[in-house]
Amino acid sequence: MANDRTHNAAPASLKKVAVWDLPLRIFHWTLALAVLGLIVTGTQGGELLLRHAQFGYLVLGLLAFRVIWGLGGPRHARFSQFVRGPRALFGYLRLQREEKLRWIGHSPPGGYAILAMLLLLLAQAGTGLIADDEIAFSGPLAAAVPASWSATATWYHKTIGKPAILGMIGLHLSAVFYYVIVLRIPLISAMLTGEREIRG
Ligand code: HEM
Ligand code: HEM
């Protein structure tokens, strides 16, 4: 856990620390826009499903990038850095606000939430590929699988995946704004500029 915090004896000085690299920031904001587009086009349905599928392929590409980045990218982007065991999780929860202020990268609870969101998006895009709205559009692989698989995937896509992703986005934004407003930790600017200003 000690690796994730900075250690410096001068408590008053502020210094800038690099957190999110440029490719990861581009990944994040493109993903956010694509998911917004997917929710709008998916809910509208009809002819917009063609555009929906294009956004979906974009998300699949972004997720492939994130896996590569999670395995071999810069330090804070790596899965090994933020998908941590229960000891790190409970250790983090016991930290004081001042110590949380100095945490760089995803916190252990945040890391689990990010992992869950990425897996839900993967499941959503995967089921989309074999989904069928039985009117105007079916996923590119729908014809290659039995009709019952396609029906189950469509059911998952609409009944489980959609509310789960909406819930995760709600949780994500609530957590980010809790950090920004209550804990006064400037997470959003770090995801925009790549840098965090920390004390000491
Ligand atoms: C559909 C919308 C969104 C999705 C799907 C989404 C998804 C994600 C994902 C996957 C990450 C992890 C980045 C990584 O390591 O790969 C992340 C981090 C982050 N997101 Fe979002 N995001 C969305 C919208 C937003 C919005 C609107 C904001 C700002 C208001 C925001 C602020 C952040 C911040 C600050 C982090 C870094 C959290 C930290 O420091 O641990 N996100 N988001
Ligand atoms: C992470 C990516 C994706 C997200 C977040 C997403 C989200 C959604 C949402 C919110 C709906 C509306 C469900 C409803 O009517 O209540 C929907 C419907 C649909 N999506 Fe996706 N989707 C994704 C990827 C894909 C992909 C890659 C495809 C196919 C290439 C696809 C095909 C469909 C189809 C065919 C429907 C209509 C189902 C129906 O109304 O019967 N989706 N999606």
PDB file of N, CA, C and O in Angstrom, residues 123-197:
ATOM      1  N   ALA A 123     -19.423  -7.285 -21.489  1.00  0.00           N
ATOM      2  CA  ALA A 123     -20.569  -8.193 -21.620  1.00  0.00           C
ATOM      3  C   ALA A 123     -21.654  -7.560 -22.494  1.00  0.00           C
ATOM      4  O   ALA A 123     -22.292  -8.234 -23.314  1.00  0.00           O
ATOM      5  N   GLN A 124     -21.830  -6.240 -22.346  1.00  0.00           N
ATOM      6  CA  GLN A 124     -22.873  -5.550 -23.110  1.00  0.00           C
ATOM      7  C   GLN A 124     -22.527  -5.542 -24.601  1.00  0.00           C
ATOM      8  O   GLN A 124     -23.375  -5.850 -25.447  1.00  0.00           O
ATOM      9  N   ALA A 125     -21.265  -5.220 -24.909  1.00  0.00           N
ATOM     10  CA  ALA A 125     -20.857  -5.196 -26.323  1.00  0.00           C
ATOM     11  C   ALA A 125     -20.888  -6.615 -26.891  1.00  0.00           C
ATOM     12  O   ALA A 125     -21.319  -6.830 -28.032  1.00  0.00           O
ATOM     13  N   GLY A 126     -20.456  -7.603 -26.084  1.00  0.00           N
ATOM     14  CA  GLY A 126     -20.441  -9.002 -26.541  1.00  0.00           C
ATOM     15  C   GLY A 126     -21.843  -9.508 -26.840  1.00  0.00           C
ATOM     16  O   GLY A 126     -22.096 -10.112 -27.900  1.00  0.00           O
ATOM     17  N   THR A 127     -22.800  -9.241 -25.946  1.00  0.00           N
ATOM     18  CA  THR A 127     -24.175  -9.699 -26.185  1.00  0.00           C
ATOM     19  C   THR A 127     -24.795  -8.918 -27.344  1.00  0.00           C
ATOM     20  O   THR A 127     -25.601  -9.464 -28.099  1.00  0.00           O
ATOM     21  N   GLY A 128     -24.376  -7.649 -27.495  1.00  0.00           N
ATOM     22  CA  GLY A 128     -24.877  -6.846 -28.617  1.00  0.00           C
ATOM     23  C   GLY A 128     -24.551  -7.483 -29.958  1.00  0.00           C
ATOM     24  O   GLY A 128     -25.353  -7.431 -30.894  1.00  0.00           O
ATOM     25  N   LEU A 129     -23.359  -8.099 -30.049  1.00  0.00           N
ATOM     26  CA  LEU A 129     -22.929  -8.689 -31.320  1.00  0.00           C
ATOM     27  C   LEU A 129     -23.885  -9.784 -31.802  1.00  0.00           C
ATOM     28  O   LEU A 129     -23.993 -10.045 -32.995  1.00  0.00           O
ATOM     29  N   ILE A 130     -24.566 -10.459 -30.863  1.00  0.00           N
ATOM     30  CA  ILE A 130     -25.507 -11.527 -31.287  1.00  0.00           C
ATOM     31  C   ILE A 130     -26.962 -11.158 -30.951  1.00  0.00           C
ATOM     32  O   ILE A 130     -27.854 -12.001 -31.023  1.00  0.00           O
ATOM     33  N   ALA A 131     -27.189  -9.886 -30.581  1.00  0.00           N
ATOM     34  CA  ALA A 131     -28.561  -9.462 -30.247  1.00  0.00           C
ATOM     35  C   ALA A 131     -29.387  -9.275 -31.516  1.00  0.00           C
ATOM     36  O   ALA A 131     -28.852  -9.135 -32.619  1.00  0.00           O
ATOM     37  N   ASP A 132     -30.710  -9.293 -31.332  1.00  0.00           N
ATOM     38  CA  ASP A 132     -31.624  -9.150 -32.475  1.00  0.00           C
ATOM     39  C   ASP A 132     -32.881  -8.426 -31.982  1.00  0.00           C
ATOM     40  O   ASP A 132     -33.544  -8.894 -31.063  1.00  0.00           O
ATOM     41  N   ASP A 133     -33.189  -7.274 -32.582  1.00  0.00           N
ATOM     42  CA  ASP A 133     -34.386  -6.551 -32.105  1.00  0.00           C
ATOM     43  C   ASP A 133     -35.654  -7.065 -32.793  1.00  0.00           C
ATOM     44  O   ASP A 133     -36.754  -6.584 -32.522  1.00  0.00           O
ATOM     45  N   GLU A 134     -35.480  -8.034 -33.675  1.00  0.00           N
ATOM     46  CA  GLU A 134     -36.590  -8.689 -34.386  1.00  0.00           C
ATOM     47  C   GLU A 134     -37.410  -7.719 -35.230  1.00  0.00           C
ATOM     48  O   GLU A 134     -38.528  -8.032 -35.615  1.00  0.00           O
ATOM     49  N   ILE A 135     -36.858  -6.519 -35.497  1.00  0.00           N
ATOM     50  CA  ILE A 135     -37.549  -5.571 -36.382  1.00  0.00           C
ATOM     51  C   ILE A 135     -36.580  -5.111 -37.471  1.00  0.00           C
ATOM     52  O   ILE A 135     -36.645  -5.565 -38.605  1.00  0.00           O
ATOM     53  N   ALA A 136     -35.648  -4.241 -37.068  1.00  0.00           N
ATOM     54  CA  ALA A 136     -34.827  -3.591 -38.094  1.00  0.00           C
ATOM     55  C   ALA A 136     -33.367  -4.006 -38.057  1.00  0.00           C
ATOM     56  O   ALA A 136     -32.655  -3.843 -39.040  1.00  0.00           O
ATOM     57  N   PHE A 137     -32.898  -4.539 -36.923  1.00  0.00           N
ATOM     58  CA  PHE A 137     -31.457  -4.719 -36.800  1.00  0.00           C
ATOM     59  C   PHE A 137     -31.108  -5.952 -35.983  1.00  0.00           C
ATOM     60  O   PHE A 137     -31.762  -6.267 -34.992  1.00  0.00           O
ATOM     61  N   SER A 138     -30.064  -6.644 -36.449  1.00  0.00           N
ATOM     62  CA  SER A 138     -29.496  -7.693 -35.594  1.00  0.00           C
ATOM     63  C   SER A 138     -27.977  -7.554 -35.622  1.00  0.00           C
ATOM     64  O   SER A 138     -27.400  -7.064 -36.601  1.00  0.00           O
ATOM     65  N   GLY A 139     -27.346  -7.974 -34.533  1.00  0.00           N
ATOM     66  CA  GLY A 139     -25.892  -7.891 -34.430  1.00  0.00           C
ATOM     67  C   GLY A 139     -25.237  -8.712 -35.541  1.00  0.00           C
ATOM     68  O   GLY A 139     -25.849  -9.650 -36.071  1.00  0.00           O
ATOM     69  N   PRO A 140     -23.993  -8.387 -35.896  1.00  0.00           N
ATOM     70  CA  PRO A 140     -23.337  -9.034 -37.043  1.00  0.00           C
ATOM     71  C   PRO A 140     -23.128 -10.539 -36.877  1.00  0.00           C
ATOM     72  O   PRO A 140     -22.973 -11.244 -37.866  1.00  0.00           O
ATOM     73  N   LEU A 141     -23.139 -11.027 -35.622  1.00  0.00           N
ATOM     74  CA  LEU A 141     -22.914 -12.456 -35.415  1.00  0.00           C
ATOM     75  C   LEU A 141     -24.212 -13.199 -35.046  1.00  0.00           C
ATOM     76  O   LEU A 141     -24.184 -14.401 -34.764  1.00  0.00           O
ATOM     77  N   ALA A 142     -25.337 -12.485 -35.068  1.00  0.00           N
ATOM     78  CA  ALA A 142     -26.605 -13.104 -34.641  1.00  0.00           C
ATOM     79  C   ALA A 142     -26.966 -14.318 -35.497  1.00  0.00           C
ATOM     80  O   ALA A 142     -27.443 -15.340 -34.978  1.00  0.00           O
ATOM     81  N   ALA A 143     -26.708 -14.226 -36.812  1.00  0.00           N
ATOM     82  CA  ALA A 143     -27.089 -15.330 -37.699  1.00  0.00           C
ATOM     83  C   ALA A 143     -26.202 -16.557 -37.487  1.00  0.00           C
ATOM     84  O   ALA A 143     -26.571 -17.669 -37.884  1.00  0.00           O
ATOM     85  N   ALA A 144     -25.046 -16.361 -36.846  1.00  0.00           N
ATOM     86  CA  ALA A 144     -24.090 -17.467 -36.685  1.00  0.00           C
ATOM     87  C   ALA A 144     -24.366 -18.311 -35.446  1.00  0.00           C
ATOM     88  O   ALA A 144     -23.724 -19.333 -35.228  1.00  0.00           O
ATOM     89  N   VAL A 145     -25.328 -17.876 -34.609  1.00  0.00           N
ATOM     90  CA  VAL A 145     -25.601 -18.629 -33.374  1.00  0.00           C
ATOM     91  C   VAL A 145     -27.065 -19.071 -33.368  1.00  0.00           C
ATOM     92  O   VAL A 145     -27.896 -18.497 -34.087  1.00  0.00           O
ATOM     93  N   PRO A 146     -27.409 -20.108 -32.567  1.00  0.00           N
ATOM     94  CA  PRO A 146     -28.811 -20.526 -32.488  1.00  0.00           C
ATOM     95  C   PRO A 146     -29.710 -19.367 -32.039  1.00  0.00           C
ATOM     96  O   PRO A 146     -29.273 -18.497 -31.277  1.00  0.00           O
ATOM     97  N   ALA A 147     -30.966 -19.383 -32.493  1.00  0.00           N
ATOM     98  CA  ALA A 147     -31.905 -18.294 -32.178  1.00  0.00           C
ATOM     99  C   ALA A 147     -32.078 -18.120 -30.669  1.00  0.00           C
ATOM    100  O   ALA A 147     -32.256 -16.996 -30.176  1.00  0.00           O
ATOM    101  N   SER A 148     -31.993 -19.237 -29.909  1.00  0.00           N
ATOM    102  CA  SER A 148     -32.196 -19.130 -28.460  1.00  0.00           C
ATOM    103  C   SER A 148     -31.043 -18.338 -27.815  1.00  0.00           C
ATOM    104  O   SER A 148     -31.248 -17.601 -26.847  1.00  0.00           O
ATOM    105  N   TRP A 149     -29.808 -18.484 -28.332  1.00  0.00           N
ATOM    106  CA  TRP A 149     -28.683 -17.718 -27.787  1.00  0.00           C
ATOM    107  C   TRP A 149     -28.917 -16.232 -28.035  1.00  0.00           C
ATOM    108  O   TRP A 149     -28.686 -15.396 -27.176  1.00  0.00           O
ATOM    109  N   SER A 150     -29.364 -15.956 -29.262  1.00  0.00           N
ATOM    110  CA  SER A 150     -29.605 -14.580 -29.645  1.00  0.00           C
ATOM    111  C   SER A 150     -30.683 -13.960 -28.747  1.00  0.00           C
ATOM    112  O   SER A 150     -30.540 -12.817 -28.283  1.00  0.00           O
ATOM    113  N   ALA A 151     -31.744 -14.737 -28.485  1.00  0.00           N
ATOM    114  CA  ALA A 151     -32.842 -14.228 -27.641  1.00  0.00           C
ATOM    115  C   ALA A 151     -32.332 -13.967 -26.223  1.00  0.00           C
ATOM    116  O   ALA A 151     -32.652 -12.939 -25.601  1.00  0.00           O
ATOM    117  N   THR A 152     -31.516 -14.905 -25.696  1.00  0.00           N
ATOM    118  CA  THR A 152     -31.001 -14.722 -24.326  1.00  0.00           C
ATOM    119  C   THR A 152     -30.072 -13.507 -24.270  1.00  0.00           C
ATOM    120  O   THR A 152     -30.120 -12.708 -23.325  1.00  0.00           O
ATOM    121  N   ALA A 153     -29.223 -13.361 -25.308  1.00  0.00           N
ATOM    122  CA  ALA A 153     -28.292 -12.226 -25.330  1.00  0.00           C
ATOM    123  C   ALA A 153     -29.066 -10.907 -25.389  1.00  0.00           C
ATOM    124  O   ALA A 153     -28.722  -9.946 -24.710  1.00  0.00           O
ATOM    125  N   THR A 154     -30.141 -10.877 -26.200  1.00  0.00           N
ATOM    126  CA  THR A 154     -30.948  -9.652 -26.313  1.00  0.00           C
ATOM    127  C   THR A 154     -31.609  -9.341 -24.974  1.00  0.00           C
ATOM    128  O   THR A 154     -31.637  -8.190 -24.525  1.00  0.00           O
ATOM    129  N   TRP A 155     -32.114 -10.402 -24.339  1.00  0.00           N
ATOM    130  CA  TRP A 155     -32.738 -10.231 -23.014  1.00  0.00           C
ATOM    131  C   TRP A 155     -31.721  -9.657 -22.028  1.00  0.00           C
ATOM    132  O   TRP A 155     -31.991  -8.685 -21.325  1.00  0.00           O
ATOM    133  N   TYR A 156     -30.494 -10.251 -22.006  1.00  0.00           N
ATOM    134  CA  TYR A 156     -29.452  -9.751 -21.097  1.00  0.00           C
ATOM    135  C   TYR A 156     -29.145  -8.281 -21.413  1.00  0.00           C
ATOM    136  O   TYR A 156     -29.095  -7.435 -20.521  1.00  0.00           O
ATOM    137  N   HIS A 157     -28.959  -8.001 -22.720  1.00  0.00           N
ATOM    138  CA  HIS A 157     -28.573  -6.661 -23.182  1.00  0.00           C
ATOM    139  C   HIS A 157     -29.564  -5.596 -22.685  1.00  0.00           C
ATOM    140  O   HIS A 157     -29.168  -4.525 -22.234  1.00  0.00           O
ATOM    141  N   LYS A 158     -30.870  -5.949 -22.737  1.00  0.00           N
ATOM    142  CA  LYS A 158     -31.898  -4.953 -22.398  1.00  0.00           C
ATOM    143  C   LYS A 158     -32.263  -4.967 -20.911  1.00  0.00           C
ATOM    144  O   LYS A 158     -32.512  -3.926 -20.318  1.00  0.00           O
ATOM    145  N   THR A 159     -32.316  -6.183 -20.319  1.00  0.00           N
ATOM    146  CA  THR A 159     -32.906  -6.307 -18.977  1.00  0.00           C
ATOM    147  C   THR A 159     -31.874  -6.300 -17.854  1.00  0.00           C
ATOM    148  O   THR A 159     -32.164  -5.858 -16.739  1.00  0.00           O
ATOM    149  N   ILE A 160     -30.677  -6.807 -18.130  1.00  0.00           N
ATOM    150  CA  ILE A 160     -29.648  -6.860 -17.076  1.00  0.00           C
ATOM    151  C   ILE A 160     -28.563  -5.803 -17.358  1.00  0.00           C
ATOM    152  O   ILE A 160     -28.256  -4.966 -16.516  1.00  0.00           O
ATOM    153  N   GLY A 161     -27.995  -5.876 -18.570  1.00  0.00           N
ATOM    154  CA  GLY A 161     -26.847  -5.022 -18.894  1.00  0.00           C
ATOM    155  C   GLY A 161     -27.171  -3.544 -18.839  1.00  0.00           C
ATOM    156  O   GLY A 161     -26.414  -2.758 -18.264  1.00  0.00           O
ATOM    157  N   LYS A 162     -28.286  -3.166 -19.450  1.00  0.00           N
ATOM    158  CA  LYS A 162     -28.628  -1.735 -19.500  1.00  0.00           C
ATOM    159  C   LYS A 162     -28.768  -1.123 -18.098  1.00  0.00           C
ATOM    160  O   LYS A 162     -28.046  -0.170 -17.773  1.00  0.00           O
ATOM    161  N   PRO A 163     -29.647  -1.691 -17.213  1.00  0.00           N
ATOM    162  CA  PRO A 163     -29.740  -1.072 -15.879  1.00  0.00           C
ATOM    163  C   PRO A 163     -28.446  -1.181 -15.084  1.00  0.00           C
ATOM    164  O   PRO A 163     -28.116  -0.265 -14.323  1.00  0.00           O
ATOM    165  N   ALA A 164     -27.703  -2.282 -15.281  1.00  0.00           N
ATOM    166  CA  ALA A 164     -26.455  -2.425 -14.513  1.00  0.00           C
ATOM    167  C   ALA A 164     -25.462  -1.333 -14.923  1.00  0.00           C
ATOM    168  O   ALA A 164     -24.814  -0.721 -14.065  1.00  0.00           O
ATOM    169  N   ILE A 165     -25.366  -1.066 -16.228  1.00  0.00           N
ATOM    170  CA  ILE A 165     -24.428  -0.031 -16.686  1.00  0.00           C
ATOM    171  C   ILE A 165     -24.900   1.353 -16.248  1.00  0.00           C
ATOM    172  O   ILE A 165     -24.105   2.166 -15.765  1.00  0.00           O
ATOM    173  N   LEU A 166     -26.206   1.599 -16.350  1.00  0.00           N
ATOM    174  CA  LEU A 166     -26.721   2.899 -15.886  1.00  0.00           C
ATOM    175  C   LEU A 166     -26.437   3.067 -14.391  1.00  0.00           C
ATOM    176  O   LEU A 166     -26.036   4.148 -13.938  1.00  0.00           O
ATOM    177  N   GLY A 167     -26.614   1.988 -13.630  1.00  0.00           N
ATOM    178  CA  GLY A 167     -26.351   2.028 -12.179  1.00  0.00           C
ATOM    179  C   GLY A 167     -24.877   2.318 -11.910  1.00  0.00           C
ATOM    180  O   GLY A 167     -24.537   3.135 -11.048  1.00  0.00           O
ATOM    181  N   MET A 168     -23.982   1.649 -12.670  1.00  0.00           N
ATOM    182  CA  MET A 168     -22.546   1.850 -12.459  1.00  0.00           C
ATOM    183  C   MET A 168     -22.134   3.280 -12.797  1.00  0.00           C
ATOM    184  O   MET A 168     -21.288   3.867 -12.126  1.00  0.00           O
ATOM    185  N   ILE A 169     -22.767   3.833 -13.861  1.00  0.00           N
ATOM    186  CA  ILE A 169     -22.423   5.217 -14.223  1.00  0.00           C
ATOM    187  C   ILE A 169     -22.889   6.162 -13.108  1.00  0.00           C
ATOM    188  O   ILE A 169     -22.174   7.079 -12.709  1.00  0.00           O
ATOM    189  N   GLY A 170     -24.096   5.902 -12.577  1.00  0.00           N
ATOM    190  CA  GLY A 170     -24.612   6.717 -11.468  1.00  0.00           C
ATOM    191  C   GLY A 170     -23.672   6.643 -10.269  1.00  0.00           C
ATOM    192  O   GLY A 170     -23.317   7.666  -9.663  1.00  0.00           O
ATOM    193  N   LEU A 171     -23.220   5.424  -9.961  1.00  0.00           N
ATOM    194  CA  LEU A 171     -22.304   5.216  -8.832  1.00  0.00           C
ATOM    195  C   LEU A 171     -20.976   5.932  -9.094  1.00  0.00           C
ATOM    196  O   LEU A 171     -20.418   6.601  -8.216  1.00  0.00           O
ATOM    197  N   HIS A 172     -20.494   5.786 -10.332  1.00  0.00           N
ATOM    198  CA  HIS A 172     -19.224   6.403 -10.743  1.00  0.00           C
ATOM    199  C   HIS A 172     -19.282   7.921 -10.552  1.00  0.00           C
ATOM    200  O   HIS A 172     -18.413   8.507  -9.911  1.00  0.00           O
ATOM    201  N   LEU A 173     -20.344   8.534 -11.075  1.00  0.00           N
ATOM    202  CA  LEU A 173     -20.435   9.992 -10.985  1.00  0.00           C
ATOM    203  C   LEU A 173     -20.643  10.429  -9.535  1.00  0.00           C
ATOM    204  O   LEU A 173     -20.057  11.427  -9.106  1.00  0.00           O
ATOM    205  N   SER A 174     -21.437   9.657  -8.764  1.00  0.00           N
ATOM    206  CA  SER A 174     -21.635  10.012  -7.352  1.00  0.00           C
ATOM    207  C   SER A 174     -20.298   9.954  -6.619  1.00  0.00           C
ATOM    208  O   SER A 174     -19.978  10.837  -5.817  1.00  0.00           O
ATOM    209  N   ALA A 175     -19.522   8.886  -6.874  1.00  0.00           N
ATOM    210  CA  ALA A 175     -18.225   8.744  -6.184  1.00  0.00           C
ATOM    211  C   ALA A 175     -17.293   9.887  -6.564  1.00  0.00           C
ATOM    212  O   ALA A 175     -16.673  10.505  -5.697  1.00  0.00           O
ATOM    213  N   VAL A 176     -17.230  10.185  -7.873  1.00  0.00           N
ATOM    214  CA  VAL A 176     -16.325  11.259  -8.325  1.00  0.00           C
ATOM    215  C   VAL A 176     -16.723  12.581  -7.662  1.00  0.00           C
ATOM    216  O   VAL A 176     -15.878  13.299  -7.120  1.00  0.00           O
ATOM    217  N   PHE A 177     -18.041  12.885  -7.649  1.00  0.00           N
ATOM    218  CA  PHE A 177     -18.466  14.164  -7.070  1.00  0.00           C
ATOM    219  C   PHE A 177     -18.330  14.174  -5.546  1.00  0.00           C
ATOM    220  O   PHE A 177     -18.073  15.213  -4.953  1.00  0.00           O
ATOM    221  N   TYR A 178     -18.448  13.008  -4.917  1.00  0.00           N
ATOM    222  CA  TYR A 178     -18.205  12.927  -3.468  1.00  0.00           C
ATOM    223  C   TYR A 178     -16.753  13.306  -3.167  1.00  0.00           C
ATOM    224  O   TYR A 178     -16.470  14.095  -2.264  1.00  0.00           O
ATOM    225  N   TYR A 179     -15.835  12.740  -3.973  1.00  0.00           N
ATOM    226  CA  TYR A 179     -14.419  13.066  -3.784  1.00  0.00           C
ATOM    227  C   TYR A 179     -14.164  14.550  -4.024  1.00  0.00           C
ATOM    228  O   TYR A 179     -13.433  15.201  -3.284  1.00  0.00           O
ATOM    229  N   VAL A 180     -14.792  15.087  -5.077  1.00  0.00           N
ATOM    230  CA  VAL A 180     -14.519  16.477  -5.440  1.00  0.00           C
ATOM    231  C   VAL A 180     -15.155  17.442  -4.439  1.00  0.00           C
ATOM    232  O   VAL A 180     -14.498  18.367  -3.949  1.00  0.00           O
ATOM    233  N   ILE A 181     -16.431  17.206  -4.090  1.00  0.00           N
ATOM    234  CA  ILE A 181     -17.163  18.190  -3.283  1.00  0.00           C
ATOM    235  C   ILE A 181     -16.930  17.979  -1.782  1.00  0.00           C
ATOM    236  O   ILE A 181     -16.637  18.916  -1.053  1.00  0.00           O
ATOM    237  N   VAL A 182     -17.029  16.734  -1.314  1.00  0.00           N
ATOM    238  CA  VAL A 182     -16.935  16.501   0.130  1.00  0.00           C
ATOM    239  C   VAL A 182     -15.471  16.372   0.575  1.00  0.00           C
ATOM    240  O   VAL A 182     -15.025  17.054   1.486  1.00  0.00           O
ATOM    241  N   LEU A 183     -14.714  15.505  -0.112  1.00  0.00           N
ATOM    242  CA  LEU A 183     -13.319  15.321   0.307  1.00  0.00           C
ATOM    243  C   LEU A 183     -12.396  16.384  -0.287  1.00  0.00           C
ATOM    244  O   LEU A 183     -11.251  16.499   0.104  1.00  0.00           O
ATOM    245  N   ARG A 184     -12.910  17.136  -1.228  1.00  0.00           N
ATOM    246  CA  ARG A 184     -12.153  18.178  -1.937  1.00  0.00           C
ATOM    247  C   ARG A 184     -10.848  17.639  -2.538  1.00  0.00           C
ATOM    248  O   ARG A 184      -9.779  18.194  -2.395  1.00  0.00           O
ATOM    249  N   ILE A 185     -10.976  16.497  -3.193  1.00  0.00           N
ATOM    250  CA  ILE A 185      -9.850  15.909  -3.930  1.00  0.00           C
ATOM    251  C   ILE A 185     -10.155  16.094  -5.423  1.00  0.00           C
ATOM    252  O   ILE A 185     -11.158  15.588  -5.918  1.00  0.00           O
ATOM    253  N   PRO A 186      -9.326  16.864  -6.134  1.00  0.00           N
ATOM    254  CA  PRO A 186      -9.668  17.256  -7.512  1.00  0.00           C
ATOM    255  C   PRO A 186      -9.458  16.140  -8.549  1.00  0.00           C
ATOM    256  O   PRO A 186      -8.564  16.206  -9.382  1.00  0.00           O
ATOM    257  N   LEU A 187     -10.315  15.121  -8.497  1.00  0.00           N
ATOM    258  CA  LEU A 187     -10.129  13.986  -9.409  1.00  0.00           C
ATOM    259  C   LEU A 187     -10.421  14.353 -10.867  1.00  0.00           C
ATOM    260  O   LEU A 187      -9.778  13.850 -11.781  1.00  0.00           O
ATOM    261  N   ILE A 188     -11.411  15.220 -11.081  1.00  0.00           N
ATOM    262  CA  ILE A 188     -11.830  15.477 -12.468  1.00  0.00           C
ATOM    263  C   ILE A 188     -10.716  16.195 -13.231  1.00  0.00           C
ATOM    264  O   ILE A 188     -10.390  15.828 -14.361  1.00  0.00           O
ATOM    265  N   SER A 189     -10.095  17.203 -12.575  1.00  0.00           N
ATOM    266  CA  SER A 189      -9.019  17.915 -13.282  1.00  0.00           C
ATOM    267  C   SER A 189      -7.862  16.972 -13.582  1.00  0.00           C
ATOM    268  O   SER A 189      -7.185  17.102 -14.596  1.00  0.00           O
ATOM    269  N   ALA A 190      -7.646  15.960 -12.707  1.00  0.00           N
ATOM    270  CA  ALA A 190      -6.566  15.002 -12.980  1.00  0.00           C
ATOM    271  C   ALA A 190      -6.878  14.180 -14.227  1.00  0.00           C
ATOM    272  O   ALA A 190      -5.977  13.842 -14.995  1.00  0.00           O
ATOM    273  N   MET A 191      -8.173  13.879 -14.448  1.00  0.00           N
ATOM    274  CA  MET A 191      -8.547  13.099 -15.634  1.00  0.00           C
ATOM    275  C   MET A 191      -8.535  13.990 -16.885  1.00  0.00           C
ATOM    276  O   MET A 191      -8.518  13.494 -17.996  1.00  0.00           O
ATOM    277  N   LEU A 192      -8.513  15.318 -16.672  1.00  0.00           N
ATOM    278  CA  LEU A 192      -8.431  16.230 -17.828  1.00  0.00           C
ATOM    279  C   LEU A 192      -6.982  16.574 -18.167  1.00  0.00           C
ATOM    280  O   LEU A 192      -6.573  16.514 -19.319  1.00  0.00           O
ATOM    281  N   THR A 193      -6.208  16.937 -17.155  1.00  0.00           N
ATOM    282  CA  THR A 193      -4.837  17.402 -17.427  1.00  0.00           C
ATOM    283  C   THR A 193      -3.807  16.295 -17.260  1.00  0.00           C
ATOM    284  O   THR A 193      -2.680  16.424 -17.742  1.00  0.00           O
ATOM    285  N   GLY A 194      -4.169  15.241 -16.542  1.00  0.00           N
ATOM    286  CA  GLY A 194      -3.223  14.154 -16.298  1.00  0.00           C
ATOM    287  C   GLY A 194      -2.440  14.334 -15.015  1.00  0.00           C
ATOM    288  O   GLY A 194      -1.744  13.430 -14.570  1.00  0.00           O
ATOM    289  N   GLU A 195      -2.574  15.529 -14.389  1.00  0.00           N
ATOM    290  CA  GLU A 195      -1.753  15.791 -13.202  1.00  0.00           C
ATOM    291  C   GLU A 195      -2.601  16.082 -11.969  1.00  0.00           C
ATOM    292  O   GLU A 195      -3.698  16.633 -12.087  1.00  0.00           O
ATOM    293  N   ARG A 196      -2.079  15.714 -10.818  1.00  0.00           N
ATOM    294  CA  ARG A 196      -2.726  16.058  -9.548  1.00  0.00           C
ATOM    295  C   ARG A 196      -1.760  16.894  -8.725  1.00  0.00           C
ATOM    296  O   ARG A 196      -0.573  16.616  -8.698  1.00  0.00           O
ATOM    297  N   GLU A 197      -2.310  17.904  -8.047  1.00  0.00           N
ATOM    298  CA  GLU A 197      -1.479  18.683  -7.150  1.00  0.00           C
ATOM    299  C   GLU A 197      -1.643  18.082  -5.765  1.00  0.00           C
ATOM    300  O   GLU A 197      -2.779  17.981  -5.272  1.00  0.00           O
TER     301      GLU A 197
END
